[in-house]
Coordinates of C-alpha atoms and ligand atoms in Angstrom, one line a residue:
X1 CA -96.2 -4.8 61.1
X2 CA -99.3 -3.6 59.3
X3 CA -99.3 -4.0 55.5
X4 CA -99.4 -0.3 54.8
X5 CA -96.7 0.6 57.2
X6 CA -93.2 1.4 55.9
X7 CA -91.3 -1.8 55.8
X8 CA -87.8 -0.9 56.1
X9 CA -85.5 -2.6 53.7
X10 CA -82.1 -1.0 53.6
X11 CA -82.8 1.2 50.7
X12 CA -85.1 2.9 53.0
X13 CA -88.6 3.0 51.9
X14 CA -90.5 0.1 50.5
X15 CA -94.1 0.8 51.1
X16 CA -95.9 -2.4 51.2
X17 CA -99.5 -2.6 50.1
X18 CA -99.5 -0.2 47.2
X19 CA -97.0 -1.7 44.9
X20 CA -96.9 -5.5 45.4
X21 CA -93.8 -5.8 43.3
X22 CA -91.6 -3.3 45.2
X23 CA -90.3 -5.6 48.0
X24 CA -89.4 -8.4 45.6
X25 CA -87.6 -6.0 43.3
X26 CA -85.6 -4.5 46.2
X27 CA -84.7 -8.0 47.5
X28 CA -83.6 -9.1 44.0
X29 CA -81.5 -6.0 43.6
X30 CA -79.7 -6.5 47.0
X31 CA -79.0 -10.1 46.1
X32 CA -77.6 -9.1 42.7
X33 CA -75.3 -6.5 44.2
X34 CA -74.0 -9.0 46.7
X35 CA -73.5 -11.6 43.9
X36 CA -71.8 -9.1 41.6
X37 CA -69.2 -8.4 44.4
X38 CA -68.8 -12.1 45.3
X39 CA -68.4 -13.1 41.7
X40 CA -65.7 -10.4 41.1
X41 CA -67.8 -8.5 38.5
X42 CA -67.2 -5.4 40.6
X43 CA -63.7 -5.0 42.0
X44 CA -60.7 -2.7 41.8
X45 CA -60.4 -3.3 38.1
X46 CA -64.1 -2.9 37.3
X47 CA -65.3 -0.2 39.7
X48 CA -68.5 0.6 37.8
X49 CA -71.1 -1.7 36.4
X50 CA -74.8 -1.4 35.4
X51 CA -77.4 -4.0 36.3
X52 CA -80.7 -4.8 34.7
X53 CA -83.4 -6.9 36.5
X54 CA -84.8 -9.2 33.7
X55 CA -87.7 -10.3 36.0
X56 CA -88.6 -6.8 36.8
X57 CA -88.8 -5.8 33.1
X58 CA -91.0 -8.8 32.4
X59 CA -93.3 -7.8 35.4
X60 CA -93.7 -4.2 34.1
X61 CA -94.4 -5.5 30.6
X62 CA -97.1 -7.8 32.0
X63 CA -98.6 -4.9 34.1
X64 CA -98.8 -2.8 31.0
X65 CA -100.5 -5.4 29.0
X66 CA -102.9 -6.3 31.8
X67 CA -103.8 -2.6 32.4
X68 CA -105.0 -2.0 28.9
X69 CA -106.6 -5.5 28.5
X70 CA -108.7 -4.5 31.5
X71 CA -110.2 -1.4 29.9
X72 CA -110.4 -2.3 26.2
X73 CA -113.3 -4.0 24.5
X74 CA -112.6 -7.7 23.7
X75 CA -110.7 -8.1 20.4
X76 CA -109.4 -4.5 20.3
X77 CA -106.0 -4.5 18.6
X78 CA -103.5 -2.9 21.0
X79 CA -99.8 -2.5 20.2
X80 CA -97.5 -1.5 23.0
X81 CA -94.4 -0.1 21.3
X82 CA -91.5 0.5 23.7
X83 CA -89.9 3.9 23.1
X84 CA -86.4 2.6 22.2
X85 CA -84.8 5.8 23.2
X86 CA -85.5 5.0 26.9
X87 CA -83.2 1.9 26.7
X88 CA -81.4 1.4 23.4
X89 CA -80.0 -2.0 24.1
X90 CA -80.7 -4.9 21.7
X91 CA -81.2 -7.6 24.5
X92 CA -83.7 -5.3 26.2
X93 CA -85.7 -4.9 23.0
X94 CA -85.6 -8.7 22.5
X95 CA -86.8 -9.4 26.0
X96 CA -89.7 -6.9 25.5
X97 CA -90.5 -8.5 22.2
X98 CA -90.8 -11.8 23.9
X99 CA -93.2 -10.1 26.3
X100 CA -95.4 -9.0 23.4
X101 CA -94.0 -5.4 23.2
X102 CA -93.0 -3.8 19.9
X103 CA -90.8 -0.8 19.3
X104 CA -91.2 3.0 18.8
X105 CA -88.1 4.2 17.0
X106 CA -87.0 7.8 16.2
X107 CA -83.8 7.5 14.2
X108 CA -82.1 5.1 11.8
X109 CA -80.0 3.8 14.7
X110 CA -83.0 3.0 16.8
X111 CA -84.7 1.3 13.9
X112 CA -81.5 -0.8 13.3
X113 CA -81.5 -1.8 17.0
X114 CA -85.2 -2.9 16.8
X115 CA -84.5 -4.9 13.7
X116 CA -81.4 -6.5 15.3
X117 CA -83.7 -7.6 18.2
X118 CA -86.1 -9.1 15.7
X119 CA -88.9 -6.7 16.3
X120 CA -91.3 -7.2 13.4
X121 CA -92.0 -4.2 11.1
X122 CA -95.7 -4.6 11.9
X123 CA -94.9 -4.0 15.5
X124 CA -92.6 -1.0 14.9
X125 CA -93.6 2.7 14.8
X126 CA -91.4 5.5 13.4
X127 CA -91.9 8.9 15.0
X128 CA -88.9 11.2 14.7
X129 CA -89.4 14.9 14.0
X130 CA -86.6 15.1 11.4
X131 CA -87.0 12.0 9.2
X132 CA -85.0 12.2 6.0
X133 CA -86.4 11.1 2.7
X134 CA -84.2 8.0 2.8
X135 CA -85.6 7.1 6.3
X136 CA -89.2 7.5 5.1
X137 CA -88.5 5.4 2.0
X138 CA -87.0 2.6 4.1
X139 CA -89.8 2.7 6.6
X140 CA -92.4 2.4 3.8
X141 CA -90.6 -0.4 2.1
X142 CA -90.5 -2.3 5.3
X143 CA -94.1 -1.6 6.1
X144 CA -93.3 0.2 9.4
X145 CA -96.0 2.6 10.8
X146 CA -95.0 6.2 10.3
X147 CA -96.5 9.3 12.0
X148 CA -95.8 12.4 9.9
X149 CA -94.7 15.3 12.1
X150 CA -95.5 18.2 9.8
X151 CA -97.0 19.3 6.4
X152 CA -93.6 19.1 4.7
X153 CA -93.0 15.6 5.8
X154 CA -96.5 14.6 4.7
X155 CA -95.6 16.0 1.2
X156 CA -92.6 13.6 1.1
X157 CA -94.8 10.7 2.1
X158 CA -97.3 11.8 -0.7
X159 CA -94.6 11.4 -3.2
X160 CA -93.4 8.1 -1.9
X161 CA -96.9 6.5 -1.7
X162 CA -98.0 7.8 -5.1
X163 CA -99.0 4.8 -7.3
X164 CA -97.9 2.2 -4.8
X165 CA -99.8 -0.1 -2.4
X166 CA -99.3 1.4 1.0
X167 CA -98.5 -1.3 3.6
X168 CA -97.4 1.0 6.4
X169 CA -100.1 2.3 8.7
X170 CA -99.7 6.1 8.3
X171 CA -100.8 9.0 10.5
X172 CA -100.1 12.5 11.6
X173 CA -98.7 13.6 14.9
X174 CA -100.6 16.4 16.5
X175 CA -99.8 18.6 19.5
X176 CA -103.0 19.1 21.4
X177 CA -101.2 22.1 23.2
X178 CA -102.7 21.1 26.6
X179 CA -99.8 22.6 28.4
X180 CA -96.5 21.6 30.0
X181 CA -95.3 19.9 33.2
X182 CA -92.7 20.5 35.8
X183 CA -89.8 19.8 33.4
X184 CA -89.8 22.2 30.5
X185 CA -87.4 20.1 28.4
X186 CA -89.7 17.1 28.5
X187 CA -93.0 19.0 27.9
X188 CA -94.1 18.1 24.4
X189 CA -97.6 19.7 24.4
X190 CA -96.8 23.3 25.2
X191 CA -98.0 26.0 22.7
X192 CA -94.6 26.2 21.1
X193 CA -93.4 22.5 21.3
X194 CA -91.4 21.5 18.3
X195 CA -93.4 18.2 17.9
X196 CA -96.3 17.5 15.6
X197 CA -98.9 19.8 14.1
X198 CA -99.9 22.4 16.8
X199 CA -103.7 21.9 16.8
X200 CA -104.8 25.2 18.4
X201 CA -102.8 27.3 15.9
X202 CA -104.9 29.2 13.5
X203 CA -106.1 27.0 10.7
X204 CA -104.2 24.0 11.9
X205 CA -107.1 21.8 12.9
X206 CA -108.9 22.4 9.6
X207 CA -105.6 21.6 7.8
X208 CA -105.3 18.3 9.6
X209 CA -108.9 17.3 8.8
X210 CA -108.5 18.2 5.1
X211 CA -105.2 16.3 5.0
X212 CA -107.1 13.2 6.0
X213 CA -110.0 13.8 3.7
X214 CA -107.5 14.2 0.8
X215 CA -105.6 11.0 1.7
X216 CA -107.7 7.9 2.3
X217 CA -104.5 6.1 3.4
X218 CA -104.1 8.2 6.5
X219 CA -105.6 5.9 9.1
X220 CA -103.9 6.8 12.4
X221 CA -103.6 9.8 14.6
X222 CA -100.8 10.3 17.1
X223 CA -100.1 12.4 20.1
X224 CA -97.4 12.1 22.8
X225 CA -98.3 14.7 25.4
X226 CA -95.1 14.6 27.4
X227 CA -92.9 12.6 29.7
X228 CA -91.7 12.8 33.3
X229 CA -93.2 15.8 35.1
X230 CA -96.6 15.8 33.3
X231 CA -99.7 15.3 35.4
X232 CA -101.8 12.3 34.5
X233 CA -104.9 14.4 34.1
X234 CA -103.1 16.5 31.5
X235 CA -101.9 13.5 29.6
X236 CA -105.5 12.2 29.6
X237 CA -106.7 15.6 28.3
X238 CA -104.2 15.3 25.5
X239 CA -105.5 11.9 24.5
X240 CA -109.1 13.2 24.8
X241 CA -108.4 16.1 22.4
X242 CA -106.8 13.7 20.0
X243 CA -109.8 11.4 20.2
X244 CA -112.2 14.3 19.5
X245 CA -110.2 15.1 16.4
X246 CA -110.3 11.5 15.2
X247 CA -114.1 11.6 15.7
X248 CA -114.4 14.8 13.7
X249 CA -112.3 13.4 10.9
X250 CA -114.4 10.3 10.7
X251 CA -117.6 12.2 10.8
X252 CA -116.5 14.5 8.0
X253 CA -115.2 11.5 6.0
X254 CA -118.4 9.6 6.5
X255 CA -116.5 6.5 7.4
X256 CA -114.1 5.1 10.0
X257 CA -111.0 6.4 8.3
X258 CA -109.0 6.9 11.5
X259 CA -109.0 3.4 12.9
X260 CA -106.2 3.6 15.4
X261 CA -105.1 6.1 18.0
X262 CA -101.5 6.3 19.0
X263 CA -101.5 7.8 22.5
X264 CA -97.8 8.0 23.0
X265 CA -96.0 7.2 26.3
X266 CA -95.0 9.4 29.1
X267 CA -96.2 7.7 32.3
X268 CA -94.1 9.4 35.0
X269 CA -91.8 7.3 37.2
X270 CA -91.5 7.7 41.0
X271 CA -87.8 8.3 41.7
X272 CA -88.4 9.1 45.4
X273 CA -89.1 5.6 46.7
X274 CA -89.2 2.0 45.7
X275 CA -92.8 2.0 44.8
X276 CA -93.9 2.1 41.1
X277 CA -96.5 4.9 40.9
X278 CA -98.6 6.0 39.2
X279 CA -99.3 2.5 37.8
X280 CA -100.3 1.6 34.3
X281 CA -103.6 0.4 35.7
X282 CA -104.3 3.8 37.2
X283 CA -103.5 5.6 33.9
X284 CA -105.6 3.2 31.9
X285 CA -108.6 3.6 34.2
X286 CA -108.2 7.4 34.1
X287 CA -108.1 7.2 30.3
X288 CA -111.3 5.1 30.2
X289 CA -113.1 7.6 32.5
X290 CA -111.9 10.6 30.5
X291 CA -112.3 9.2 27.0
X292 CA -114.7 6.2 27.2
X293 CA -115.3 6.2 23.4
X294 CA -111.7 5.4 22.8
X295 CA -112.2 2.0 24.5
X296 CA -115.6 0.9 23.0
X297 CA -113.9 -1.2 20.3
X298 CA -114.1 1.3 17.4
X299 CA -110.4 2.2 17.7
X300 CA -107.2 0.2 17.8
X301 CA -104.6 1.5 20.2
X302 CA -100.9 2.1 20.1
X303 CA -98.9 3.1 23.2
X304 CA -95.3 4.2 23.4
X305 CA -94.1 3.9 27.0
X306 CA -90.4 4.1 27.7
X307 CA -89.3 5.3 31.1
X308 CA -92.0 3.6 33.0
X309 CA -91.2 0.1 31.5
X310 CA -87.5 0.2 32.4
X311 CA -86.5 2.8 35.0
X312 CA -87.2 0.7 38.1
X313 CA -85.2 -2.2 36.8
X314 CA -81.8 -0.6 36.4
X315 CA -79.1 0.0 38.9
X316 CA -75.6 1.6 38.6
X317 CA -73.1 0.3 41.1
X318 CA -69.8 1.9 41.7
X319 CA -67.0 1.4 44.1
X320 CA -66.1 4.2 46.5
X321 CA -62.5 4.9 45.5
X322 CA -62.0 7.5 48.2
X323 CA -63.9 8.9 51.1
X324 CA -63.1 12.4 52.1
X325 CA -64.6 15.5 53.7
X326 CA -64.9 19.0 52.4
X327 CA -66.3 22.0 54.5
X328 CA -67.5 19.5 57.0
X329 CA -69.5 17.4 54.4
X330 CA -68.5 13.8 53.7
X331 CA -67.9 13.2 50.0
X332 CA -67.7 9.7 48.6
X333 CA -65.7 9.8 45.3
X334 CA -66.9 7.1 43.0
X335 CA -66.8 6.1 39.3
X336 CA -70.4 7.0 38.5
X337 CA -71.0 10.5 37.5
X338 CA -72.0 12.6 34.5
X339 CA -71.2 9.8 32.0
X340 CA -74.0 7.5 33.3
X341 CA -76.3 10.1 35.0
X342 CA -76.1 13.1 32.7
X343 CA -79.5 14.5 33.5
X344 CA -79.1 14.2 37.2
X345 CA -75.7 15.9 37.2
X346 CA -76.7 18.8 35.0
X347 CA -80.3 19.2 36.4
X348 CA -80.2 17.8 39.9
X349 CA -83.5 19.4 41.0
X350 CA -85.4 17.8 38.2
X351 CA -83.7 14.4 38.3
X352 CA -82.8 13.4 41.9
X353 CA -81.7 9.8 42.3
X354 CA -81.9 7.5 45.3
X355 CA -78.5 6.2 46.4
X356 CA -78.2 2.9 48.3
X357 CA -75.1 2.1 50.3
X358 CA -73.4 -1.3 50.4
X359 CA -70.3 -2.4 52.2
X360 CA -67.2 -3.9 50.6
X361 CA -68.8 -7.3 50.6
X362 CA -71.9 -6.0 48.8
X363 CA -74.1 -6.2 51.8
X364 CA -76.5 -3.4 52.6
X365 CA -74.7 -1.0 54.8
X366 CA -76.0 -0.4 58.3
X367 CA -75.4 2.6 60.4
X368 CA -76.9 6.0 61.2
X369 CA -77.9 8.2 58.2
X370 CA -75.3 10.8 57.5
X371 CA -75.8 13.8 55.1
X372 CA -73.2 13.3 52.4
X373 CA -72.4 13.9 48.7
X374 CA -71.7 11.1 46.3
X375 CA -69.4 12.4 43.6
X376 CA -68.4 11.0 40.1
X377 CA -65.0 10.8 38.5
X378 CA -65.4 13.7 36.0
X379 CA -63.3 16.8 36.2
X380 CA -65.8 19.4 37.0
X381 CA -67.2 20.4 40.4
X382 CA -70.8 19.7 39.6
X383 CA -70.2 16.0 38.8
X384 CA -72.3 14.8 41.7
X385 CA -74.6 11.8 41.7
X386 CA -76.2 13.0 44.9
X387 CA -75.9 16.1 47.0
X388 CA -76.7 16.1 50.7
X389 CA -78.3 12.7 50.6
X390 CA -78.8 10.9 54.0
X391 CA -77.4 7.4 54.0
X392 CA -75.1 5.3 56.0
X393 CA -71.6 6.8 55.8
X394 CA -69.9 5.6 52.6
X395 CA -66.2 4.6 53.2
X396 CA -63.4 3.6 51.0
X397 CA -64.1 0.3 49.4
X398 CA -67.8 0.4 49.9
X399 CA -70.3 0.5 47.0
X400 CA -72.8 3.1 46.1
X401 CA -75.8 2.2 44.0
X402 CA -77.8 4.7 41.9
X403 CA -81.3 3.3 41.8
X404 CA -84.1 3.5 39.2
X405 CA -81.5 4.1 36.5
X406 CA -82.9 1.6 33.9
X407 CA -84.1 4.3 31.5
X408 CA -82.3 7.3 30.2
X409 CA -79.2 6.7 32.4
X410 CA -76.5 4.2 31.8
X411 CA -77.8 3.4 28.4
X412 CA -77.3 7.0 27.5
X413 CA -73.6 7.3 27.8
X414 CA -72.0 10.8 27.8
X415 CA -68.4 10.6 26.8
X416 CA -67.0 13.3 29.1
X417 CA -63.4 12.9 30.1
X418 CA -63.2 9.9 27.7
X419 CA -64.8 7.8 30.4
X420 CA -65.7 4.4 29.0
X421 CA -69.2 2.9 28.8
X422 CA -69.6 0.5 31.7
X423 CA -70.7 -3.1 31.2
X424 CA -74.4 -3.7 31.5
X425 CA -75.3 -7.1 33.0
X426 CA -78.7 -8.6 33.2
X427 CA -79.7 -10.7 36.2
X428 CA -82.3 -13.1 37.4
X429 CA -82.7 -15.0 40.6
X430 CA -83.4 -18.8 40.7
X431 CA -85.7 -20.6 43.1
X432 CA -82.9 -21.1 45.7
X433 CA -82.0 -17.4 45.6
X434 CA -78.9 -17.7 43.4
X435 CA -78.2 -14.9 41.0
X436 CA -77.3 -15.5 37.3
X437 CA -75.8 -12.7 35.3
X438 CA -75.7 -12.3 31.5
X439 CA -73.8 -9.7 29.5
X440 CA -76.2 -7.2 27.9
X441 CA -73.4 -4.9 26.7
X442 CA -69.7 -5.4 27.5
X443 CA -67.6 -2.6 29.0
X444 CA -66.0 -0.3 26.4
X445 CA -62.3 -1.0 26.0
X446 CA -60.0 2.0 26.1
X447 CA -58.7 1.0 22.7
X448 CA -62.2 1.6 21.3
X449 CA -62.3 5.1 22.8
X450 CA -58.9 5.8 21.1
X451 CA -60.2 4.5 17.8
X452 CA -63.4 6.5 18.1
X453 CA -61.4 9.6 18.9
X454 CA -59.7 9.7 15.5
X455 CA -56.6 7.5 16.1
X456 CA -56.7 6.5 12.4
X457 CA -56.4 10.2 11.5
X458 CA -53.7 11.2 13.9
X459 CA -52.0 13.5 11.3
X460 CA -55.2 14.9 9.9
X461 CA -54.7 18.4 11.2
X462 CA -50.9 18.6 11.1
X463 CA -51.0 17.8 7.4
X464 CA -53.4 20.5 6.6
X465 CA -50.7 23.0 6.4
Ligands
PLP1 C1 -89.8 9.9 24.3 C2 -91.1 9.5 23.6 C3 -91.9 8.5 24.2 C4 -91.6 7.8 25.5 O1 -91.7 8.7 26.6 P1 -91.5 8.1 28.1 O2 -91.6 9.3 28.9 O3 -90.1 7.5 28.1 O4 -92.6 7.1 28.3 C5 -93.0 8.1 23.5 N1 -93.3 8.6 22.3 C6 -92.6 9.6 21.7 C7 -93.0 10.2 20.4 C8 -91.4 10.1 22.4 O5 -90.7 11.1 21.9

């Protein structure tokens, strides 16, 4: 077989040659599914579990570091801050920390997770659009970097830094308004996006420049041009506009006031096949071509990738409880639906997932491809993990795996039908091929759902009168 031919693993479409990591990742995943079934981690009592490939996460972190090392001048300070919202799990943040990756947080909860994982304040960036005064105060006390979203927030920061030694690197988030992508809800650089200071609005650019000239402690500039669905060239244009603004600020200030550019995250993920593309290396090279000045050593860099670091390394596995047929279409009824794949269920065109079929022993299922639906357990008709997907016919007792769900899926539980959060297990493969699992997050017990649902206040409403 030629290297660039499709090598057919059972999940369909590992293209060798372009992503050297793809085949290994798919093989580890198959081994993990089989081991999970053999070790009884998935059975009639536990029909749904989420898996995280620790090796894969390390590989992506290494690829990210290497991509920027290859384009930056020697000695350039680069902080890769993982966007915690993509996988808000303490062990994930800890693993990334070990790989030299910091944390981008956008809420008190995310900051608490980053701190629980031991991510240092100096490697943490706070970015949310609705920071309270208390959150700002905490961040400044800790020395965490803060990007102000708007003039009112900057006024609050003014009051907090007055008369103190500022330890936190501080900046302003701008929206270069370069345009949106294919997914409206994730397009952060449209003309009317809610994020940052809209640079092309009348007077806005001048306001930003004056804000820096008035505040010598503003040393960073931040933009995050969008997530999944944005073209790389558009992302690069957003970075270029931000760089031009930093250059103008520094010219007007007569010194290198802005010393660090935070270019956000947003590298899209390929959900259509096993391959990781575009790669960090491709994006870093495009950035260097588009904005060479950003890489000549005058600026430090912060990145905030989320989805691209984790997506490929997560898998949701669920038992097929029933296999039925409706209107001539086979439907596999499983335990994975809207509670673990909310975006896919509500916006299937924007968020299609690949499903892999395994038999009752956890082995890749063979057989002719059959067009079928894979349904979840929730009580509404649209609760479908996949519609009309071609895969070997799923039968009762088989397992269906939703691939590429490591970011913004099972870690983003949606409590519909009081469905519990599934266990998240990390896995790694030893030299002899054996799989070791570790609990990342235990399954949610039903008692916890009852408690969270007001059990301690049972008579709250009846007593009101
Ligand atoms: C969501 C977000 C990110 C991460 O985006 P990904 O598409 O997951 O890489 C980075 N920065 C900010 C400010 C964000 O809101």
